[in-house]
Short mmCIF file of C-alpha atoms and ligand atoms in Angstrom, two decimals:
data_model
loop_
_atom_site.label_atom_id
_atom_site.label_comp_id
_atom_site.label_asym_id
_atom_site.label_seq_id
_atom_site.Cartn_x
_atom_site.Cartn_y
_atom_site.Cartn_z
CA MET A 29 4.04 11.88 -32.36
CA ILE A 30 4.70 10.78 -28.79
CA ILE A 31 1.77 9.16 -27.00
CA ASN A 32 1.58 10.26 -23.36
CA ARG A 33 0.19 8.29 -20.45
CA PRO A 34 -3.44 8.98 -19.51
CA LYS A 35 -4.12 11.86 -17.10
CA GLY A 36 -3.94 10.78 -13.46
CA THR A 37 -1.62 7.82 -14.05
CA VAL A 38 2.06 7.50 -13.24
CA ASP A 39 5.06 5.52 -14.44
CA ILE A 40 6.98 4.10 -11.53
CA THR A 41 10.57 3.55 -12.57
CA ASP A 42 14.17 3.27 -11.38
CA ARG A 43 14.73 3.92 -7.66
CA ASP A 44 11.04 4.59 -7.06
CA ALA A 45 10.21 1.16 -8.42
CA LYS A 46 12.64 -0.35 -5.91
CA ILE A 47 10.95 1.55 -3.09
CA TRP A 48 7.58 0.18 -4.23
CA LYS A 49 8.94 -3.37 -4.25
CA TYR A 50 10.34 -2.84 -0.77
CA VAL A 51 6.99 -1.56 0.48
CA ASP A 52 5.26 -4.63 -1.00
CA MET A 53 7.78 -6.88 0.69
CA VAL A 54 7.27 -5.29 4.12
CA ILE A 55 3.49 -5.52 3.71
CA ASP A 56 3.76 -9.22 2.84
CA SER A 57 6.01 -9.88 5.79
CA VAL A 58 3.75 -8.12 8.32
CA MET A 59 0.62 -9.78 6.88
CA GLU A 60 2.25 -13.16 7.27
CA LYS A 61 2.77 -12.54 10.99
CA TYR A 62 -0.91 -11.73 11.48
CA ASN A 63 -1.85 -14.77 9.36
CA TYR A 64 -3.73 -12.87 6.65
CA ASN A 65 -3.93 -14.69 3.30
CA TYR A 66 -3.20 -12.89 0.07
CA ILE A 67 -6.25 -12.63 -2.21
CA ARG A 68 -6.46 -11.51 -5.87
CA THR A 69 -9.82 -10.51 -7.23
CA PRO A 70 -10.51 -9.09 -10.72
CA ILE A 71 -9.62 -5.52 -11.58
CA PHE A 72 -13.06 -5.19 -13.15
CA GLU A 73 -16.32 -6.49 -11.75
CA ASN A 74 -19.95 -6.39 -12.79
CA SER A 75 -20.90 -2.77 -12.11
CA GLU A 76 -23.52 -3.75 -9.57
CA VAL A 77 -20.85 -5.00 -7.15
CA PHE A 78 -19.62 -1.44 -6.63
CA HIS A 79 -22.81 0.48 -7.28
CA ARG A 80 -24.77 -1.56 -4.75
CA GLY A 81 -21.80 -2.20 -2.46
CA ILE A 82 -20.30 1.26 -2.05
CA GLY A 83 -23.63 3.12 -2.30
CA GLU A 84 -25.38 4.77 -5.24
CA THR A 85 -25.23 8.21 -3.62
CA THR A 86 -21.53 8.25 -2.72
CA ASP A 87 -19.10 10.51 -4.59
CA ILE A 88 -17.17 7.45 -5.69
CA VAL A 89 -20.16 5.90 -7.47
CA THR A 90 -21.85 9.06 -8.74
CA LYS A 91 -18.72 10.78 -10.05
CA GLU A 92 -15.66 8.59 -9.99
CA THR A 93 -16.20 5.08 -11.33
CA TYR A 94 -14.86 3.96 -14.68
CA ASP A 95 -17.97 2.24 -16.04
CA PHE A 96 -17.98 0.65 -19.46
CA LYS A 97 -19.78 -1.88 -21.61
CA ASP A 98 -17.76 -4.77 -22.99
CA ARG A 99 -18.32 -6.18 -26.48
CA GLY A 100 -21.02 -8.44 -25.06
CA GLU A 101 -22.93 -5.38 -23.73
CA ARG A 102 -22.16 -6.30 -20.10
CA SER A 103 -21.95 -3.36 -17.66
CA LEU A 104 -18.55 -3.52 -16.01
CA THR A 105 -16.64 -1.22 -13.66
CA LEU A 106 -12.93 -0.89 -12.98
CA ARG A 107 -12.60 -1.42 -9.23
CA PRO A 108 -12.44 1.90 -7.34
CA GLU A 109 -11.56 0.01 -4.14
CA GLY A 110 -10.95 -3.54 -2.96
CA THR A 111 -13.59 -4.28 -0.34
CA ALA A 112 -16.67 -4.89 -2.50
CA GLY A 113 -14.77 -7.30 -4.78
CA VAL A 114 -13.48 -9.29 -1.80
CA VAL A 115 -17.00 -9.49 -0.39
CA ARG A 116 -18.32 -10.65 -3.78
CA SER A 117 -15.62 -13.34 -3.84
CA TYR A 118 -16.41 -14.40 -0.25
CA ILE A 119 -20.05 -14.90 -1.21
CA GLU A 120 -19.47 -16.48 -4.62
CA ASN A 121 -16.91 -18.96 -3.26
CA LYS A 122 -19.11 -19.67 -0.21
CA MET A 123 -16.16 -19.05 2.08
CA TYR A 124 -18.60 -18.74 4.98
CA GLY A 125 -19.23 -22.49 4.61
CA THR A 126 -15.78 -23.74 3.65
CA HIS A 127 -13.47 -21.64 5.81
CA ASN A 128 -12.88 -21.33 9.52
CA LEU A 129 -14.27 -17.89 10.36
CA PRO A 130 -13.22 -15.21 10.41
CA VAL A 131 -11.66 -15.21 6.97
CA LYS A 132 -8.65 -12.86 7.07
CA VAL A 133 -7.35 -11.68 3.70
CA TYR A 134 -5.22 -8.90 2.25
CA TYR A 135 -4.81 -7.56 -1.26
CA ASN A 136 -2.47 -5.18 -3.03
CA GLY A 137 -3.31 -3.74 -6.41
CA THR A 138 -4.42 -0.90 -8.61
CA MET A 139 -7.80 0.84 -8.22
CA TYR A 140 -9.41 3.40 -10.53
CA ARG A 141 -11.19 6.60 -9.59
CA TYR A 142 -12.04 9.43 -11.95
CA GLU A 143 -10.87 12.20 -9.64
CA ARG A 144 -9.15 15.52 -10.21
CA PRO A 145 -5.45 14.63 -10.12
CA GLN A 146 -3.48 16.50 -7.46
CA LEU A 147 -0.84 15.79 -4.82
CA GLY A 148 -1.42 12.20 -3.64
CA ARG A 149 -4.55 11.80 -5.73
CA ASN A 150 -4.41 9.88 -8.99
CA ARG A 151 -6.91 8.19 -11.27
CA GLU A 152 -4.98 4.95 -11.12
CA LEU A 153 -3.99 4.40 -7.51
CA THR A 154 -2.57 1.45 -5.65
CA GLN A 155 -3.95 0.23 -2.37
CA TYR A 156 -3.10 -2.60 -0.11
CA GLY A 157 -5.98 -3.52 2.15
CA VAL A 158 -7.12 -6.11 4.63
CA GLU A 159 -10.59 -7.54 5.19
CA VAL A 160 -11.77 -9.70 8.07
CA LEU A 161 -15.07 -11.43 7.30
CA GLY A 162 -17.06 -13.24 9.93
CA SER A 163 -16.31 -11.70 13.31
CA LYS A 164 -18.02 -9.08 15.38
CA ASP A 165 -15.49 -8.81 18.14
CA PRO A 166 -14.11 -5.37 19.03
CA MET A 167 -10.76 -7.10 19.43
CA ILE A 168 -10.46 -7.46 15.67
CA ASP A 169 -11.35 -3.80 15.04
CA ALA A 170 -8.45 -2.90 17.32
CA GLU A 171 -6.19 -5.46 15.67
CA VAL A 172 -6.64 -4.06 12.16
CA ILE A 173 -6.10 -0.47 13.34
CA SER A 174 -2.94 -1.53 15.13
CA MET A 175 -1.81 -3.53 12.11
CA ALA A 176 -2.20 -0.55 9.78
CA LEU A 177 0.10 1.47 12.03
CA ASN A 178 2.53 -1.41 12.48
CA VAL A 179 3.02 -1.77 8.71
CA ASN A 180 3.87 1.93 8.49
CA LYS A 181 6.20 1.64 11.47
CA ALA A 182 7.93 -1.37 9.94
CA LEU A 183 8.46 0.74 6.83
CA GLY A 184 10.14 3.40 8.93
CA LEU A 185 7.41 6.07 8.93
CA LYS A 186 7.25 8.14 12.10
CA GLY A 187 4.45 9.97 13.85
CA ASN A 188 1.51 8.16 12.23
CA LYS A 189 -1.70 8.35 14.21
CA ALA A 190 -5.03 6.59 13.97
CA HIS A 191 -8.10 8.85 14.10
CA VAL A 192 -10.90 6.66 15.37
CA ASN A 193 -14.64 7.20 15.53
CA SER A 194 -17.85 5.21 15.79
CA LEU A 195 -20.87 5.55 13.53
CA GLY A 196 -22.80 3.21 15.81
CA ASP A 197 -25.57 0.90 14.71
CA LYS A 198 -28.50 1.81 12.49
CA GLU A 199 -30.61 3.24 15.31
CA SER A 200 -27.74 5.50 16.44
CA ARG A 201 -27.08 6.68 12.91
CA ASP A 202 -30.78 7.34 12.21
CA ASN A 203 -30.98 9.52 15.31
CA TYR A 204 -27.78 11.30 14.40
CA ARG A 205 -28.90 11.89 10.81
CA LYS A 206 -32.04 13.54 12.10
CA ALA A 207 -30.04 15.74 14.50
CA LEU A 208 -27.68 16.73 11.69
CA LYS A 209 -30.51 17.69 9.38
CA ASP A 210 -32.09 19.79 12.13
CA TYR A 211 -28.71 21.45 12.66
CA PHE A 212 -27.91 22.18 9.02
CA ARG A 213 -31.45 23.10 7.89
CA PRO A 214 -31.09 26.82 8.76
CA HIS A 215 -27.79 26.89 6.78
CA LEU A 216 -29.06 24.96 3.78
CA ASP A 217 -28.85 27.89 1.35
CA ASP A 218 -25.27 28.56 2.40
CA LEU A 219 -24.02 25.00 1.77
CA CYS A 220 -22.17 24.03 -1.41
CA ASP A 221 -24.13 22.24 -4.12
CA ASP A 222 -22.72 18.84 -3.17
CA CYS A 223 -23.75 19.33 0.46
CA LYS A 224 -27.23 20.49 -0.56
CA ALA A 225 -27.60 17.13 -2.31
CA ARG A 226 -26.05 15.30 0.67
CA PHE A 227 -28.55 16.96 3.05
CA GLU A 228 -31.33 14.62 2.00
CA LYS A 229 -29.39 11.58 0.86
CA ASN A 230 -26.41 11.34 3.18
CA PRO A 231 -26.15 14.20 5.72
CA LEU A 232 -23.18 12.57 7.50
CA ARG A 233 -21.03 13.37 4.50
CA ILE A 234 -21.63 17.10 5.00
CA ILE A 235 -19.32 16.93 8.01
CA ASP A 236 -16.16 16.24 6.02
CA CYS A 237 -17.00 18.54 3.10
CA LYS A 238 -13.72 20.06 1.95
CA VAL A 239 -15.49 23.20 0.65
CA ASP A 240 -17.66 24.14 3.61
CA ASN A 241 -15.90 22.74 6.65
CA ASN A 242 -14.06 25.93 7.65
CA LYS A 243 -17.32 27.84 8.09
CA ASP A 244 -18.14 28.96 11.61
CA TYR A 245 -21.23 26.85 12.09
CA PHE A 246 -19.24 23.71 11.26
CA LYS A 247 -17.39 24.11 14.56
CA LYS A 248 -20.51 23.34 16.58
CA VAL A 249 -21.84 20.41 14.57
CA PRO A 250 -23.41 17.78 16.85
CA SER A 251 -21.12 14.84 17.60
CA ILE A 252 -22.09 11.32 16.57
CA LEU A 253 -20.63 10.14 19.87
CA ASP A 254 -23.52 11.85 21.70
CA TYR A 255 -26.00 9.83 19.65
CA LEU A 256 -24.61 6.33 20.14
CA ASN A 257 -27.08 4.05 21.87
CA LYS A 258 -25.98 1.87 24.79
CA GLU A 259 -24.84 -1.14 22.71
CA SER A 260 -22.94 1.03 20.23
CA LYS A 261 -21.24 2.95 22.99
CA GLU A 262 -20.25 -0.26 24.77
CA TYR A 263 -18.86 -1.65 21.53
CA PHE A 264 -16.79 1.47 20.90
CA ASP A 265 -15.51 1.53 24.49
CA LYS A 266 -14.31 -2.04 24.05
CA VAL A 267 -12.50 -1.17 20.81
CA CYS A 268 -10.70 1.64 22.65
CA GLU A 269 -9.85 -0.68 25.53
CA TYR A 270 -8.14 -3.10 23.14
CA LEU A 271 -6.41 -0.22 21.37
CA ASP A 272 -4.99 0.78 24.76
CA ILE A 273 -3.74 -2.75 25.40
CA LEU A 274 -2.07 -2.69 21.98
CA LYS A 275 -0.54 0.72 22.84
CA VAL A 276 -1.92 2.15 19.62
CA ASP A 277 -1.25 5.82 19.04
CA TYR A 278 -4.81 7.06 18.42
CA VAL A 279 -7.19 9.91 19.02
CA ILE A 280 -10.96 9.80 19.05
CA ASP A 281 -12.06 12.02 16.20
CA ASP A 282 -15.81 12.46 15.77
CA LYS A 283 -15.30 14.14 12.38
CA ILE A 284 -14.30 10.87 10.69
CA VAL A 285 -17.37 9.70 8.74
CA ARG A 286 -15.74 8.08 5.64
CA GLY A 287 -16.78 8.37 2.03
CA LEU A 288 -18.30 4.95 1.46
CA ASP A 289 -21.80 3.99 2.58
CA TYR A 290 -21.10 0.55 3.92
CA TYR A 291 -19.70 1.47 7.35
CA ASN A 292 -21.20 1.04 10.79
CA HIS A 293 -19.66 1.14 14.27
CA THR A 294 -15.87 1.62 14.11
CA VAL A 295 -14.38 3.89 11.44
CA PHE A 296 -10.83 5.17 11.32
CA GLU A 297 -8.20 6.90 9.26
CA ILE A 298 -4.42 6.69 9.43
CA LEU A 299 -2.79 10.10 9.28
CA ALA A 300 0.84 10.92 8.59
CA ASP A 301 2.52 13.83 10.34
CA ILE A 302 3.35 15.79 7.17
CA PRO A 303 1.36 19.04 7.08
CA SER A 304 2.60 19.92 3.56
CA PHE A 305 0.68 16.92 2.20
CA GLY A 306 -2.70 18.57 2.87
CA ASN A 307 -5.46 16.01 2.29
CA ALA A 308 -2.92 13.46 1.09
CA ASN A 309 -1.87 13.25 4.75
CA THR A 310 -4.52 10.56 5.08
CA LEU A 311 -2.56 7.45 4.25
CA GLY A 312 -5.39 5.01 4.81
CA GLY A 313 -8.82 4.40 6.20
CA GLY A 314 -11.33 1.74 6.99
CA GLY A 315 -13.83 0.45 9.46
CA ARG A 316 -16.54 -2.05 10.19
CA TYR A 317 -19.10 -2.97 7.55
CA ASP A 318 -21.59 -5.46 8.95
CA GLY A 319 -24.24 -4.98 6.24
CA LEU A 320 -22.24 -5.35 3.03
CA VAL A 321 -22.20 -9.14 2.69
CA SER A 322 -25.99 -9.37 2.98
CA GLU A 323 -26.38 -6.30 0.74
CA LEU A 324 -24.50 -8.21 -1.96
CA GLY A 325 -26.64 -11.35 -1.51
CA GLY A 326 -24.67 -13.32 1.11
CA PRO A 327 -25.54 -14.35 4.66
CA GLU A 328 -25.44 -11.80 7.51
CA THR A 329 -21.70 -11.42 8.16
CA SER A 330 -19.85 -8.93 10.33
CA CYS A 331 -16.70 -7.55 8.75
CA VAL A 332 -13.97 -5.02 9.31
CA GLY A 333 -11.03 -3.84 7.22
CA TYR A 334 -8.99 -0.97 5.89
CA ALA A 335 -6.99 0.12 2.87
CA VAL A 336 -3.83 2.19 2.62
CA GLY A 337 -2.78 4.15 -0.46
CA ILE A 338 0.68 2.95 -1.42
CA ASP A 339 1.24 6.00 -3.65
CA ARG A 340 0.92 8.16 -0.53
CA VAL A 341 3.04 5.85 1.62
CA VAL A 342 5.87 6.07 -0.92
CA MET A 343 5.47 9.86 -1.00
CA ALA A 344 5.70 9.90 2.82
CA LEU A 345 8.79 7.67 2.87
CA LYS A 346 10.51 10.05 0.46
CA GLU A 347 9.35 13.19 2.26
CA GLU A 348 10.54 11.83 5.61
CA LYS A 349 13.79 10.75 3.93
CA VAL A 350 13.46 7.28 5.41
CA ASP A 351 16.60 5.29 4.80
CA ILE A 352 15.28 2.39 2.80
CA PRO A 353 17.40 -0.76 2.73
CA ILE A 354 17.33 -1.32 -1.00
CA LYS A 355 20.27 -2.60 -2.94
CA GLU A 356 21.64 0.26 -4.98
CA ASN A 357 24.68 -1.34 -6.54
CA VAL A 358 25.66 -4.53 -8.34
CA ASP A 359 28.09 -6.99 -6.78
CA ALA A 360 30.16 -7.69 -9.83
CA TYR A 361 30.61 -6.36 -13.35
CA ILE A 362 32.23 -8.65 -15.92
CA LEU A 363 34.40 -7.02 -18.57
CA TYR A 364 35.51 -8.77 -21.75
CA VAL A 365 36.72 -7.95 -25.27
CA ASN A 366 36.77 -10.92 -27.63
CA GLU A 367 34.26 -13.68 -28.36
CA ASP A 368 36.08 -16.31 -26.29
CA GLU A 369 36.09 -14.00 -23.26
CA LYS A 370 32.45 -13.18 -23.92
CA LYS A 371 31.49 -16.87 -23.75
CA ASN A 372 33.25 -17.06 -20.39
CA ALA A 373 31.43 -13.89 -19.29
CA VAL A 374 28.11 -15.53 -20.12
CA TYR A 375 29.07 -18.61 -18.12
CA ILE A 376 30.49 -16.77 -15.09
CA ALA A 377 27.56 -14.35 -14.91
CA ASP A 378 25.14 -17.28 -14.83
CA GLU A 379 27.12 -19.14 -12.16
CA LEU A 380 27.38 -16.10 -9.88
CA ARG A 381 23.74 -15.11 -10.33
CA ARG A 382 22.62 -18.60 -9.44
CA ALA A 383 24.82 -18.36 -6.35
CA GLY A 384 22.84 -15.23 -5.36
CA TYR A 385 25.02 -12.37 -6.58
CA VAL A 386 23.92 -9.37 -8.62
CA VAL A 387 25.95 -9.42 -11.78
CA GLU A 388 26.02 -7.04 -14.73
CA THR A 389 27.98 -7.16 -17.95
CA ASP A 390 28.14 -5.59 -21.42
CA TYR A 391 25.52 -6.38 -24.04
CA ASN A 392 26.56 -3.98 -26.79
CA ASN A 393 30.16 -4.97 -27.64
CA LYS A 394 31.42 -1.70 -26.18
CA SER A 395 35.07 -0.71 -25.77
CA LEU A 396 36.81 -1.65 -22.54
CA LYS A 397 36.78 2.04 -21.55
CA ALA A 398 33.02 2.21 -22.02
CA GLN A 399 32.63 -1.00 -20.01
CA PHE A 400 34.59 0.48 -17.08
CA LYS A 401 32.27 3.50 -17.22
CA ARG A 402 29.21 1.27 -17.24
CA ALA A 403 30.57 -0.66 -14.24
CA ASP A 404 30.88 2.65 -12.37
CA TYR A 405 27.36 3.64 -13.42
CA PHE A 406 26.07 0.55 -11.63
CA GLY A 407 28.36 1.16 -8.63
CA SER A 408 29.81 -2.30 -9.02
CA SER A 409 31.64 -3.49 -5.90
CA TYR A 410 33.94 -5.77 -7.90
CA LEU A 411 35.11 -5.95 -11.48
CA ILE A 412 35.80 -9.30 -13.07
CA ILE A 413 38.21 -8.56 -15.87
CA LEU A 414 38.49 -11.38 -18.39
CA ASN A 415 41.40 -11.82 -20.75
CA SER A 416 42.30 -14.82 -22.87
CA ASP A 417 45.73 -15.43 -21.26
CA ASP A 418 44.21 -15.61 -17.78
CA LEU A 419 41.40 -17.81 -19.00
CA ASN A 420 43.87 -20.25 -20.56
CA GLU A 421 45.38 -20.63 -17.11
CA GLY A 422 41.94 -21.04 -15.52
CA VAL A 423 42.03 -17.72 -13.63
CA VAL A 424 40.31 -14.32 -13.80
CA THR A 425 41.37 -10.91 -12.53
CA ILE A 426 39.18 -9.46 -9.82
CA LYS A 427 39.42 -5.82 -8.91
CA ASN A 428 37.97 -4.39 -5.74
CA ASN A 429 36.43 -1.21 -7.10
CA LYS A 430 36.77 0.61 -3.79
CA THR A 431 40.36 -0.20 -2.79
CA LYS A 432 41.41 -0.66 -6.45
CA GLU A 433 43.34 -3.79 -5.38
CA GLU A 434 43.55 -6.54 -7.96
CA GLU A 435 44.10 -10.26 -7.57
CA LYS A 436 43.90 -13.37 -9.68
CA VAL A 437 41.34 -15.93 -8.64
CA GLU A 438 40.93 -19.42 -9.97
CA MET A 439 37.69 -19.79 -11.91
CA GLU A 440 36.54 -22.73 -9.85
CA TYR A 441 36.90 -20.72 -6.63
CA LEU A 442 35.06 -17.66 -7.90
CA ILE A 443 31.87 -18.27 -5.95
CA TYR A 444 33.85 -18.93 -2.74
CA TYR A 445 35.72 -15.69 -3.35
CA PHE A 446 32.47 -13.74 -3.46
CA ASP A 447 31.04 -15.65 -0.48
CA GLU A 448 34.06 -14.45 1.47
CA HIS A 449 34.25 -10.90 0.20
CA ILE A 450 30.68 -9.71 -0.34
CA ASP A 451 28.69 -8.88 2.77
CA ASP A 452 24.99 -9.05 2.55
CA ASN A 453 24.98 -5.30 2.01
CA PHE A 454 21.19 -5.29 1.94
CA ILE A 455 21.20 -5.29 5.71
CA ASP A 456 24.12 -4.02 7.69
CA ASN A 457 23.34 -3.80 11.35
CA ASP A 458 20.82 -2.55 13.85
CA GLU A 459 21.83 1.07 13.38
CA ASP A 460 20.68 0.98 9.78
CA CYS A 461 17.22 -0.02 10.77
CA ASN A 462 14.57 2.68 11.03
CA CYS A 463 11.91 0.71 12.71
CA SER A 464 10.95 1.10 16.29
CA ASP A 465 9.80 -2.46 16.72
CA CYS A 466 11.16 -5.74 15.58
CA SER A 467 8.63 -6.81 13.00
CA CYS A 468 10.43 -5.20 10.09
CA HIS A 469 12.11 -6.90 7.24
CA ASN A 470 15.56 -5.94 8.52
CA HIS A 471 15.21 -7.64 11.82
CA GLU A 472 13.38 -10.57 10.38
CA LYS A 473 16.39 -11.35 8.25
CA GLU A 474 18.83 -10.96 11.10
CA VAL A 475 17.28 -13.37 13.55
P1 LIG B 530 -10.67 4.92 1.01
O1 LIG B 530 -10.60 5.85 2.17
O2 LIG B 530 -11.55 5.31 -0.12
O3 LIG B 530 -11.10 3.51 1.58
O4 LIG B 530 -9.21 4.70 0.44
C1 LIG B 530 -8.15 4.29 1.28
C2 LIG B 530 -6.87 5.02 0.92
O5 LIG B 530 -6.60 4.89 -0.48
C3 LIG B 530 -6.91 6.52 1.15
O6 LIG B 530 -6.69 6.84 2.49
C4 LIG B 530 -5.79 6.99 0.25
O7 LIG B 530 -4.53 6.82 0.88
C5 LIG B 530 -5.87 6.03 -0.91
N1 LIG B 530 -6.57 6.68 -2.01
C6 LIG B 530 -7.90 6.83 -2.21
N2 LIG B 530 -8.14 7.51 -3.34
C7 LIG B 530 -6.94 7.81 -3.87
C8 LIG B 530 -6.49 8.50 -5.05
N3 LIG B 530 -7.36 8.99 -5.93
N4 LIG B 530 -5.17 8.61 -5.28
C9 LIG B 530 -4.26 8.09 -4.41
N5 LIG B 530 -4.62 7.44 -3.30
C10 LIG B 530 -5.92 7.29 -3.02
C11 LIG B 530 -11.33 2.42 0.81
O8 LIG B 530 -10.98 2.29 -0.34
C12 LIG B 530 -11.99 1.28 1.56
N6 LIG B 530 -12.17 0.16 0.64
C13 LIG B 530 -11.15 0.88 2.76
C14 LIG B 530 -11.73 -0.28 3.50
C15 LIG B 530 -11.33 -1.56 3.42
N7 LIG B 530 -12.72 -0.23 4.34
C16 LIG B 530 -12.98 -1.44 4.79
N8 LIG B 530 -12.14 -2.26 4.24
#
């Protein structure tokens, strides 16, 4: 019997796998420019890291974590997100004492949430995210928002927008919570069961309830922005000022409250312009979390960050039919028949690969006809046809698969031949580039 993959997981193969690799490469290249260091933290952590970090009352912790006991009876949790693990690592490795603050890191890896699988929502998901630990400057809030959009732009996505809001400081949020409870109290019986529970524990989360939010009385919900105290308002104004300097495409959206408890002040989401995606239109989100480091036992540290769902970014790239500069074809296919020719095929393939060319050959002792077919399957630009007579004279036959022209090339000049004839077809010219700025991989390689 066939064993299927677990519900809510995906196999990423073939062309899709190439798109994923390309996305990773663009992320790495943009991160490098902003001087963010790559960080790898464990895929599982002691459960407390997430339960305490994300908040015991959040949907993620109450309904979605993969919690388990290992054989030593330790309570562990598969990471549902990257922030809490990075904060744990920052504290455990005493980065606040050994690094020049702020620490700027990024990660890229799988996360696990027990959610109902649907478009753009899986149980194993991949996020890349950035965290800045040790700065409370509105400039950095603006920088990370701008960076999130710049990565998407560099990938070729169009029409992404940041929806930005402020949850203010504790005083502002306490006042707002009270106002929200006063507002929703008369409607309490009408709210969904989740929102009834949120009413006491976390009334802010009622605002983005997917069940209730089209009800009439949701249209007049008080705005958090009217409850920000002076300092919080000034902070938010500054963030917006820097966003303007960075020419970030953003709107102020007082409905953004986020699903994790650790946020204060700036919160934001990155939205694609693809209405058919529904909720999966939210490609990423993040914000400031000044209390999390101390909550997890470290010193008071102001932080900000975001994460983007790569599954959704890949979906968006495909939906928007973005022309992705991935190599679709092999440079050369080596054909041979007998053992002597095969030994030469092994040697030539190795030489050309080490010179940087993509080379394919036959591994199943197939007929010449089948080998020609296989060469076509891989869209090989050139065929290297080996035969013993040629090899005795130190030459090979090369066929241009497009023009069908053939010529004999001396073995020792083979690499020079390819240097002369193969363009770097990964990048052609400016017209092939989708990006609207010059931080993309294409341009990077050209300059
Ligand atoms: P989040 O909003 O929970 O934030 O997740 C960020 C992104 O991950 C979402 O916008 C979405 O694209 C993707 N995502 C979340 N759940 C799923 C899922 N089940 N399937 C596919 N994609 C999903 C965080 O995780 C925070 N740690 C972000 C952050 C970093 N805040 C500060 N620093």
